[in-house]
């Protein structure tokens, strides 16, 4: 057999000398692939080969053989996907494929969940594989040319696991378990002591599990006489509460426990202000039910995200309060089903009134309209008239708004974990915004805010101004909601100062370390105990 004639080509790539050998009659594609692999380039990168004169030459089997001292120069274009259109396209397509794969799996899982009542092992395995594939694409440096690589070496945190494992919706198992527990507990009597405690803002939600919380919500409907007045059947109320529970998602803040806290604060305010003597019970029913439904199916990403990411919700509602519109729509989805329609025994006219009221209340929880609602309330305060429907409407909106953001009116042991939950949800959103290249909401950026600094600002400029106006109408609220909020302000102001002192000490230690010309990391930066 005749020995094949080969060529030796000497070239540099990134200044590193390389040599390639190929047979003169091998296919052109093979030669191109050879250079591609020498440059560690991806299939969509452009390769340029220069001769010593600086002219671009064709990469082909006809390449002129050369000597090591007259090297060709190989260059890769479009290896950095963030700067190059080709790379962006590829990464986009890949990211899209991955998301569509995840979506299809999610759909498949849902379907099977419905039919089989559980996630089969095979789907679970597939989900794990897609997850680990995404992780690989994002974490393996030599795949960085795909444009999905995230350099985590400089980050102090990993993006939240929520981004990968979207076990957003409650599983059937989870729901069935809580439903069984709830139905078993329904027949038990709730003590008078608990019934009274339930009427105060000092109530600690963290002591109660979800099934118990559902019983407490039932108690609220009973003790405000709604069950008797509106002829609500116990099974229908239970089914309604279960559907509500089911449609709050597993997210850090806007979950079923938040729904309960807001409702419980509303309930407390109704009792503390003796609202039953001032307003019709129908308005109280609207307020309590609005509180229960006000964040249904929240996914943990706010309106700004919905709009910037052009989510289904933003498209459906034309960027107008997409979340609040959705919460409200889900509420009426639940109420459309006879078996969970707690208003099924009221007249059509009354139902219309309730529907109008709930829509008004839930849409009022969009903080975008905060100033508008607060200013309206201020303008009517001096001549507030409980017989005036417009006045009552504004008050109802103020009450749900107050309840919605009232965590800091609770004891510190109850309030502080809620702030941690909220920041976790916010940080998760900003992480995702960074990953998706969307504008990062400044107050959600973990690199920009601290817990005490954000909270002191919020209490000073949002909470107190709102609460003080409500206390103008109901002076008795001062001790119940304003005093604890002032205490919280002191607490976070102190925390802010302590953080500032810690930072100062750190800076001084680093300066001292530098002046001794010793690497900082060899010195303790902790302030010495006194
Ligand atoms: C608000 C809007 C949407 C979701 F980062 C939650 F400083 C809230 F802005 N709530 N609800 C309670 C709050 C609280 N926002 C803040 N503090 C609360 O206690 C301030 C935020 C931590 C931040 Cl307003
Ligand atoms: Zn809320």
Coordinates of C-alpha atoms and ligand atoms in Angstrom, one line a residue, residues 253-254 367 404-405 407-408 419 422-423 426 443 449 454-455 458, ligand 1:
X253 CA -43.1 35.3 51.0
X254 CA -46.3 35.5 48.9
X367 CA -48.3 49.5 45.4
X404 CA -51.1 43.7 53.4
X405 CA -47.9 45.4 54.5
X407 CA -45.8 42.7 59.3
X408 CA -43.9 45.3 61.2
X419 CA -38.7 40.3 56.4
X422 CA -39.5 38.9 51.6
X423 CA -35.8 39.6 51.0
X426 CA -36.7 39.7 46.2
X443 CA -34.4 47.5 46.0
X449 CA -29.4 46.8 49.9
X454 CA -34.2 49.0 53.4
X455 CA -36.5 48.5 56.3
X458 CA -39.8 51.6 54.2
Ligands
LIG1 C1 -44.3 45.5 49.5 C2 -44.5 45.4 48.2 C3 -44.5 44.2 47.6 C4 -44.3 43.1 48.4 F1 -36.9 46.0 50.0 C5 -44.1 43.2 49.7 F2 -37.1 47.6 51.4 C6 -44.1 44.4 50.3 F3 -38.3 47.5 49.7 N1 -43.9 44.5 51.7 N2 -44.7 44.0 52.6 C7 -44.2 44.1 53.8 C8 -42.8 45.1 52.3 C9 -43.0 44.8 53.7 N3 -41.8 45.8 51.8 C10 -40.8 46.2 52.7 N4 -40.9 45.9 54.0 C11 -42.0 45.3 54.6 O1 -42.0 45.1 55.8 C12 -39.6 46.9 52.2 C13 -38.7 46.0 51.4 C14 -37.9 45.0 52.3 C15 -37.7 46.8 50.6 CL1 -44.3 47.1 50.1

